Amino acid sequence: MSAISREDLVHLARLAHIEMGDAELDKMTGELGVIVDAIASVSEVASSDIPATSHPIPLNNVFREDVVGQTLSIDEVLLNAPDSDSDRFKVPAILDGE
Amino acid sequence: MSELIHLSASELATKLHSGEVTSVQAVQAHLDRIAEVDGAINAFLHVNAEEALAVAAEVDAIRAAGGEAAQALHPLAGVPIAIKDLIVTKGQPTTAASKMLEGWMSPYDATVIEKIRAAKLPMLGKTNLDEFAMGSSTEHSAFGVTRNPWDLNRIPGGSGGGSAAAVAAFEAPLALGTDTGGSIRQPGAVTGTVGVKPTYGAVSRYGAIAMASSLDQIGPVSRTVLDSALLQELIGGHDPKDSTSLPNSLEGLVAAAVEGTAGDLTGVRVGIIKELQGEGYEPGVQARFEESLELLKSAGAEIVQVSCPNFKYALGAYYLIMPSEVSSNLAKFDGVRYGNRVLPQEGPMTIERVMGATRAAGFGDEVKRRIILGTYALSAGYYDAYYGSAQKVRTLIQRDFDAAFEAADVLISPTAPTVAFELGSKTDDPLAMYLNDVATIPANLAGVPGITVPGGLSEGLPVGIQFLAPAYEDKRLYKVGAALETLLEQRSGHSFISQAPSIDAATIGQKG
Amino acid sequence: MANYTDELVDFDVALEKYDPVLGFEVHVELNTKTKMFSDAPNAFGDAPNTNVTPVDLGLPGVLPTVNKTAVEYSILIGLALNCQIAEKCGFARKNYFYPDTPKNFQTSQYDDPIAHDGYLDIELEDGEVFRVEIERAHMEEDAGKLTHMGGAAGRIQGADYSLVDYNRAGVPLVEIVTKPIVGAGKRAPELARAYVAAIREIVKNLGVSDAKMERGNVRCDANVSLMPKGAEKFGTRTETKNVNSLRAVEHAVRFEIERHAAVLESGQSILQETRHWHEDTRSTTSGRPKSDADDYRYFPEPDLVPIVTTAEWIEELRARLPEPPSERRKRLKAEWGYADKEFRDVVNAGVLDEIEATIAAGASAAVARKWWMGEIARLAKAADKEIAALGVTPQTIVELDSLINAKKINDKIARQVLEYVLAGEGTPSEIVEKRSLAVVNDEGALGKAVDDAIAAMPDVVEKIKGGKLQAIGALMGPVMKATRGQADAGRVREIVMEKLGL
Ligand SMILES: [Mg+2]
Ligand SMILES: [Zn+2]
């Protein structure tokens, strides 16, 4: 297992949609490297015969009946909207104009 | 009136019930205390005075009118409570201590808040935390650090430092916390308060802003074990809105706490976890731990040694699973539907760039670190080595617990390796900060319950003792926790919290 | 773009050299009352952002809950596609940022779909049967609806901003994914259309989806690649997104085959990318290239617990399955006694249900076919509507037929009456009454009209007498004119014969 390179970090920041400047990228590359080294030991013990646990308490088949419940009012929906246009949320263009 | 703030929740409830005190008086006393000391402690991000007093007045009116409505009041009706600002509340802002959510008003209540409203506990306000509950010191709050009432230059633990400090400083008798890797128990340990992480699923997570869904659990914060039992019984139980919620309520928690106060542990096997002591644990912490063992033994407990060999991988597994879930859970904070949208300084104004700028400005360093770490752990080519392996370690840790609980009814360890450290001393070393949670993390990975109770002082600062029990057996924690609390009190002749330094204008002037 | 070319190679030429490989991802919106993971109404066409709960907006603190009916519908679809149903499966998060996706991840299934390894036998228009292997059918949720503003024609390109409505966010979807389909050759476009039509028919027949493509209830992503004839290794594929009519599916597959061939013929290689279908120009344009940004970081959904299917549950659901459309067709063809071609035409016209209902209402199989494939189809074509959408009821046809049998009206008038029915004038009997359309059976009036015609056309009469019986038709015109079209043609013919002593 290798530490995270600066290029990796640029890619990860893009995947995570967090813009980062050069100084921040440099700083975090170092920090993450240390952390990744420290946690890499998990693969030492994780042999293939051990099942994975994704939920700490095993439950199955927890379902909801198909019955309509309470919806939000349009005022509640848009209460915290950074931008909206009548009854819809408004977002900047998805594609670059040019 | 200041006597009111020193009462435990159950003592206050008794006085409210008898009519000796009104809820309005109790709430006002706590609001006064907040006004007096919170400028120095900064436990509260929002104080909800008006609504709290209105609820208190309502309870008082019902009680004064008597009859069936008064009879039907919950035992804790009228007892004020503080809410960690990770739990959403209608009518009060919820920020998760993040600039991202500054000013955000939830249009809905968390399930635990619905229960608290139904039981008519006046909510004093929202308490500080590490941003999105990520941290062990409450220094990662976007709205300033919270200070430890025992020493204002030290951390109150985290992420729930606000709730723990509020209870330790007599600003509230009860508080709600959330515990993903120790965020209730570690602050409890370093502030000399009681905190419980219930069995995963015992309390609904609906309305607790998710950090790591498979680890998060809401739990009580108080000054006595009995108070935590009362609060867990109130907030616990099945919730159809949380698919991971246990199908049945855990019963008998309060009864177990009452039973524990008799101080008799005959026949109870207490297992010392070999891997959670010794190296890395401060001598003063280790000393209080050993004294606690002696006390438990004197009360009839059988002390056994257990080994959990895979606990050494717990921190690594935790710092893969938690950030992975964080990276996904926090993706929703993008400035589209809510939250503070930030526009990029230059370049094309696309939604993608606005999301990037919003998240860059809205999240603090620790949150970004964990999102990036989790994005890495889940990304193609690394999933099996990281996330997949961590899930397997989780299985191994559960097996360790299973084996340990064959030999012991409850397990014991120090809650945290050190007493409260000084503010700023670990903020530049994320890894050192993560090590604070080494003893509390295994319970979250396995889903088992844990409690911290004060175990004495080291250098004048509280030391926490942690008990762990098998899943669904939270009542065992309340029994042994209450027993240790009683035994310590009997030995010293006073309650633990009575040793807390008084905080008044003078001390605030000196240290704050 | 490196491999961009506007050229196309003629379809037949392309197929001489290349074998197409197809693959389909069809998304089916389920018609449950509530959404997949919230109890908000699953409804189409309501005012924006009115069918949302905190869960559908992805508000902080919310948790999903699984709609049991949606799970059962998904299992029904799996069973109808001859799939294995997973004994245990779970949900997973597919992580990507997009403003119509409230949590910035889609809750879906990853390596354990609820149904897998099935097949569907597709009957082409000429009756040839082609087996399509189904890889998986998994449950997931739909995204909200983006409306692009400020640019041309609501396109995403050139838009100034977009508006988001989350009513559709969280609507339950089943995504059906085929294995690569090899060997369709020239029939690839036709097979593509027939496959999607079959999926639509199945989910409609199951009652689990409204199956209206024009509303996006059934949406198809079509994967196409070409490999040189005889090769075994598949070529690079493109995925054409959201091809939302049967006709478009057929055209898009044909277009991509022609385009791929042109790119390959020019010596370049196909770029693995998504393509957008444009109905107006019947062509695709380049979408987004597959890139490392497509790292969806799937992981098990921690907020939802696994689904375990017991044999009892599966069998209970299996018992709810209606007769499969293909078996039903076999049965109906035998019952009705139609010839192969007659039956295929009925199927292709999409009037199986209508004919079945008409027969059930009392008409003979021949009469039902005559009406639905004849006059009604003609009226539908003239109105540019689906046949079923005209609104002709089986009762109308049964009534028209009995009026004809009773010799109250003739065929020609019956057709007119049908138009009056569609115009809302009432039932056929009422219309015949109101408009006095009953056939003139009055022997006196008919006899006079025939006499007049015989007198007026002596040369025709000569021909008839001379044995050319078909010349009787020439007398029919004046007779009909005299009776305003209400004479029974058969009876007129008899009277002519009588009067001429034949
Ligand atoms: Mg797909
Ligand atoms: Zn899909």
CSV table of C-alpha atoms in Angstrom, one decimal, chain B residues 213-396:
chain,number,residue,atom,x,y,z
B,213,SER,CA,-24.0,5.7,9.8
B,214,SER,CA,-22.9,2.3,10.9
B,215,LEU,CA,-21.2,3.7,14.0
B,216,ASP,CA,-23.3,6.7,15.1
B,217,GLN,CA,-25.5,6.4,18.1
B,218,ILE,CA,-27.3,9.0,20.2
B,219,GLY,CA,-27.0,8.7,23.9
B,220,PRO,CA,-27.4,10.4,27.3
B,221,VAL,CA,-25.0,12.7,29.1
B,222,SER,CA,-25.5,13.4,32.8
B,223,ARG,CA,-23.8,13.8,36.2
B,224,THR,CA,-25.2,10.5,37.6
B,225,VAL,CA,-25.7,7.0,36.2
B,226,LEU,CA,-29.3,7.0,37.2
B,227,ASP,CA,-29.9,10.1,35.2
B,228,SER,CA,-28.5,8.6,32.1
B,229,ALA,CA,-30.7,5.5,32.6
B,230,LEU,CA,-33.8,7.7,32.9
B,231,LEU,CA,-32.8,9.6,29.7
B,232,GLN,CA,-32.0,6.5,27.7
B,233,GLU,CA,-35.3,5.0,28.6
B,234,LEU,CA,-37.0,8.2,27.4
B,235,ILE,CA,-35.2,8.4,24.1
B,236,GLY,CA,-34.8,4.7,23.3
B,237,GLY,CA,-37.1,2.3,21.5
B,238,HIS,CA,-38.0,1.2,18.0
B,239,ASP,CA,-38.4,3.9,15.3
B,240,PRO,CA,-39.9,3.0,11.9
B,241,LYS,CA,-38.0,5.9,10.4
B,242,ASP,CA,-34.6,4.3,11.2
B,243,SER,CA,-34.2,0.9,9.5
B,244,THR,CA,-31.3,0.0,11.8
B,245,SER,CA,-33.4,0.6,14.9
B,246,LEU,CA,-33.8,-2.4,17.1
B,247,PRO,CA,-37.3,-4.0,17.0
B,248,ASN,CA,-37.8,-3.9,20.7
B,249,SER,CA,-37.1,-1.3,23.5
B,250,LEU,CA,-34.4,-2.2,26.0
B,251,GLU,CA,-36.2,-2.5,29.3
B,252,GLY,CA,-35.0,-2.2,32.9
B,253,LEU,CA,-32.3,0.4,32.6
B,254,VAL,CA,-33.5,2.5,35.4
B,255,ALA,CA,-34.1,-0.5,37.6
B,256,ALA,CA,-30.6,-1.7,36.9
B,257,ALA,CA,-29.2,1.7,37.9
B,258,VAL,CA,-31.2,1.6,41.1
B,259,GLU,CA,-30.0,-1.9,41.8
B,260,GLY,CA,-26.4,-0.9,41.3
B,261,THR,CA,-26.6,1.9,43.9
B,262,ALA,CA,-26.8,-0.9,46.5
B,263,GLY,CA,-23.1,-1.4,45.8
B,264,ASP,CA,-23.3,-5.1,45.7
B,265,LEU,CA,-21.7,-6.8,42.7
B,266,THR,CA,-21.6,-10.4,44.0
B,267,GLY,CA,-21.3,-12.8,41.2
B,268,VAL,CA,-20.6,-10.2,38.5
B,269,ARG,CA,-17.6,-11.1,36.4
B,270,VAL,CA,-15.7,-8.0,35.3
B,271,GLY,CA,-13.2,-8.5,32.5
B,272,ILE,CA,-10.0,-6.4,32.2
B,273,ILE,CA,-9.2,-6.0,28.6
B,274,LYS,CA,-5.5,-6.7,28.4
B,275,GLU,CA,-5.0,-4.5,25.3
B,276,LEU,CA,-6.6,-1.4,26.7
B,277,GLN,CA,-4.2,-0.5,29.5
B,278,GLY,CA,-0.6,-0.1,30.2
B,279,GLU,CA,1.5,1.5,27.5
B,280,GLY,CA,0.1,4.8,26.3
B,281,TYR,CA,-2.1,5.2,29.4
B,282,GLU,CA,-0.9,7.9,31.8
B,283,PRO,CA,0.2,6.6,35.2
B,284,GLY,CA,-2.5,8.7,37.0
B,285,VAL,CA,-5.2,7.2,34.7
B,286,GLN,CA,-3.8,3.7,35.3
B,287,ALA,CA,-3.8,4.2,39.1
B,288,ARG,CA,-7.4,5.3,39.2
B,289,PHE,CA,-8.3,2.4,37.0
B,290,GLU,CA,-6.6,-0.1,39.4
B,291,GLU,CA,-8.3,1.5,42.4
B,292,SER,CA,-11.6,1.1,40.7
B,293,LEU,CA,-10.9,-2.6,40.2
B,294,GLU,CA,-10.2,-2.9,43.9
B,295,LEU,CA,-13.5,-1.2,44.8
B,296,LEU,CA,-15.4,-3.5,42.4
B,297,LYS,CA,-13.7,-6.5,43.9
B,298,SER,CA,-14.5,-5.4,47.4
B,299,ALA,CA,-18.2,-5.2,46.3
B,300,GLY,CA,-18.1,-8.9,45.3
B,301,ALA,CA,-17.2,-8.6,41.7
B,302,GLU,CA,-15.0,-11.3,40.2
B,303,ILE,CA,-12.2,-9.8,38.2
B,304,VAL,CA,-11.0,-11.7,35.2
B,305,GLN,CA,-8.5,-11.1,32.5
B,306,VAL,CA,-9.6,-11.1,28.9
B,307,SER,CA,-7.7,-10.6,25.7
B,308,CYS,CA,-9.0,-8.9,22.6
B,309,PRO,CA,-6.0,-9.4,20.2
B,310,ASN,CA,-7.7,-7.7,17.3
B,311,PHE,CA,-8.3,-4.4,19.1
B,312,LYS,CA,-4.9,-3.3,17.9
B,313,TYR,CA,-6.5,-3.0,14.4
B,314,ALA,CA,-9.6,-1.2,15.6
B,315,LEU,CA,-8.2,2.3,15.2
B,316,GLY,CA,-7.1,1.5,11.6
B,317,ALA,CA,-10.4,-0.1,10.8
B,318,TYR,CA,-12.2,2.9,12.3
B,319,TYR,CA,-10.2,5.4,10.3
B,320,LEU,CA,-11.2,3.6,7.1
B,321,ILE,CA,-14.9,2.9,7.8
B,322,MET,CA,-15.7,6.2,9.4
B,323,PRO,CA,-14.2,8.5,6.7
B,324,SER,CA,-15.6,6.3,4.0
B,325,GLU,CA,-19.1,6.8,5.3
B,326,VAL,CA,-18.3,10.4,6.0
B,327,SER,CA,-17.3,11.0,2.4
B,328,SER,CA,-20.7,9.8,1.3
B,329,ASN,CA,-22.9,11.2,4.1
B,330,LEU,CA,-21.4,14.7,3.7
B,331,ALA,CA,-21.8,14.8,-0.1
B,332,LYS,CA,-25.3,16.3,0.3
B,333,PHE,CA,-23.8,19.5,1.6
B,334,ASP,CA,-23.4,21.1,-1.8
B,335,GLY,CA,-25.2,24.5,-1.6
B,336,VAL,CA,-28.0,23.4,-3.9
B,337,ARG,CA,-31.0,22.8,-1.5
B,338,TYR,CA,-29.7,24.4,1.7
B,339,GLY,CA,-26.5,25.5,3.3
B,340,ASN,CA,-24.4,28.5,2.4
B,341,ARG,CA,-23.6,28.7,-1.3
B,342,VAL,CA,-20.2,30.1,-2.1
B,343,LEU,CA,-19.3,31.2,-5.6
B,344,PRO,CA,-15.9,30.5,-7.1
B,345,GLN,CA,-13.6,33.5,-7.2
B,346,GLU,CA,-12.7,33.1,-10.9
B,347,GLY,CA,-13.2,30.8,-13.8
B,348,PRO,CA,-16.5,29.4,-15.2
B,349,MET,CA,-19.6,29.6,-13.0
B,350,THR,CA,-20.9,26.0,-13.3
B,351,ILE,CA,-22.8,24.2,-10.7
B,352,GLU,CA,-19.8,21.8,-10.3
B,353,ARG,CA,-17.5,24.7,-9.5
B,354,VAL,CA,-20.0,26.3,-7.2
B,355,MET,CA,-20.3,23.0,-5.3
B,356,GLY,CA,-16.5,22.8,-5.1
B,357,ALA,CA,-16.2,26.4,-3.8
B,358,THR,CA,-19.1,25.9,-1.4
B,359,ARG,CA,-17.5,22.8,0.1
B,360,ALA,CA,-14.1,24.4,0.2
B,361,ALA,CA,-15.4,27.3,2.2
B,362,GLY,CA,-18.0,25.5,4.2
B,363,PHE,CA,-16.0,22.7,5.6
B,364,GLY,CA,-13.1,22.9,8.1
B,365,ASP,CA,-9.7,21.2,7.7
B,366,GLU,CA,-10.6,18.1,9.7
B,367,VAL,CA,-13.8,17.5,7.8
B,368,LYS,CA,-12.0,17.9,4.5
B,369,ARG,CA,-9.3,15.5,5.7
B,370,ARG,CA,-11.8,12.8,6.5
B,371,ILE,CA,-13.8,13.3,3.3
B,372,ILE,CA,-10.6,13.0,1.2
B,373,LEU,CA,-9.4,10.0,3.2
B,374,GLY,CA,-12.8,8.3,2.8
B,375,THR,CA,-12.9,9.1,-0.9
B,376,TYR,CA,-9.5,7.4,-1.2
B,377,ALA,CA,-10.5,4.4,0.8
B,378,LEU,CA,-13.6,3.7,-1.4
B,379,SER,CA,-12.0,4.5,-4.7
B,380,ALA,CA,-11.5,1.9,-7.4
B,381,GLY,CA,-8.4,-0.1,-6.8
B,382,TYR,CA,-8.3,0.5,-3.1
B,383,TYR,CA,-11.7,-0.7,-1.9
B,384,ASP,CA,-10.7,-4.3,-1.1
B,385,ALA,CA,-7.4,-3.3,0.6
B,386,TYR,CA,-8.9,-0.6,2.7
B,387,TYR,CA,-12.7,-0.6,3.1
B,388,GLY,CA,-13.1,-4.3,2.5
B,389,SER,CA,-10.3,-5.1,4.9
B,390,ALA,CA,-11.7,-2.8,7.6
B,391,GLN,CA,-15.1,-4.5,7.4
B,392,LYS,CA,-13.3,-7.8,8.0
B,393,VAL,CA,-11.5,-6.4,11.0
B,394,ARG,CA,-14.9,-5.4,12.2
B,395,THR,CA,-15.9,-9.1,12.2
B,396,LEU,CA,-12.7,-10.0,14.1
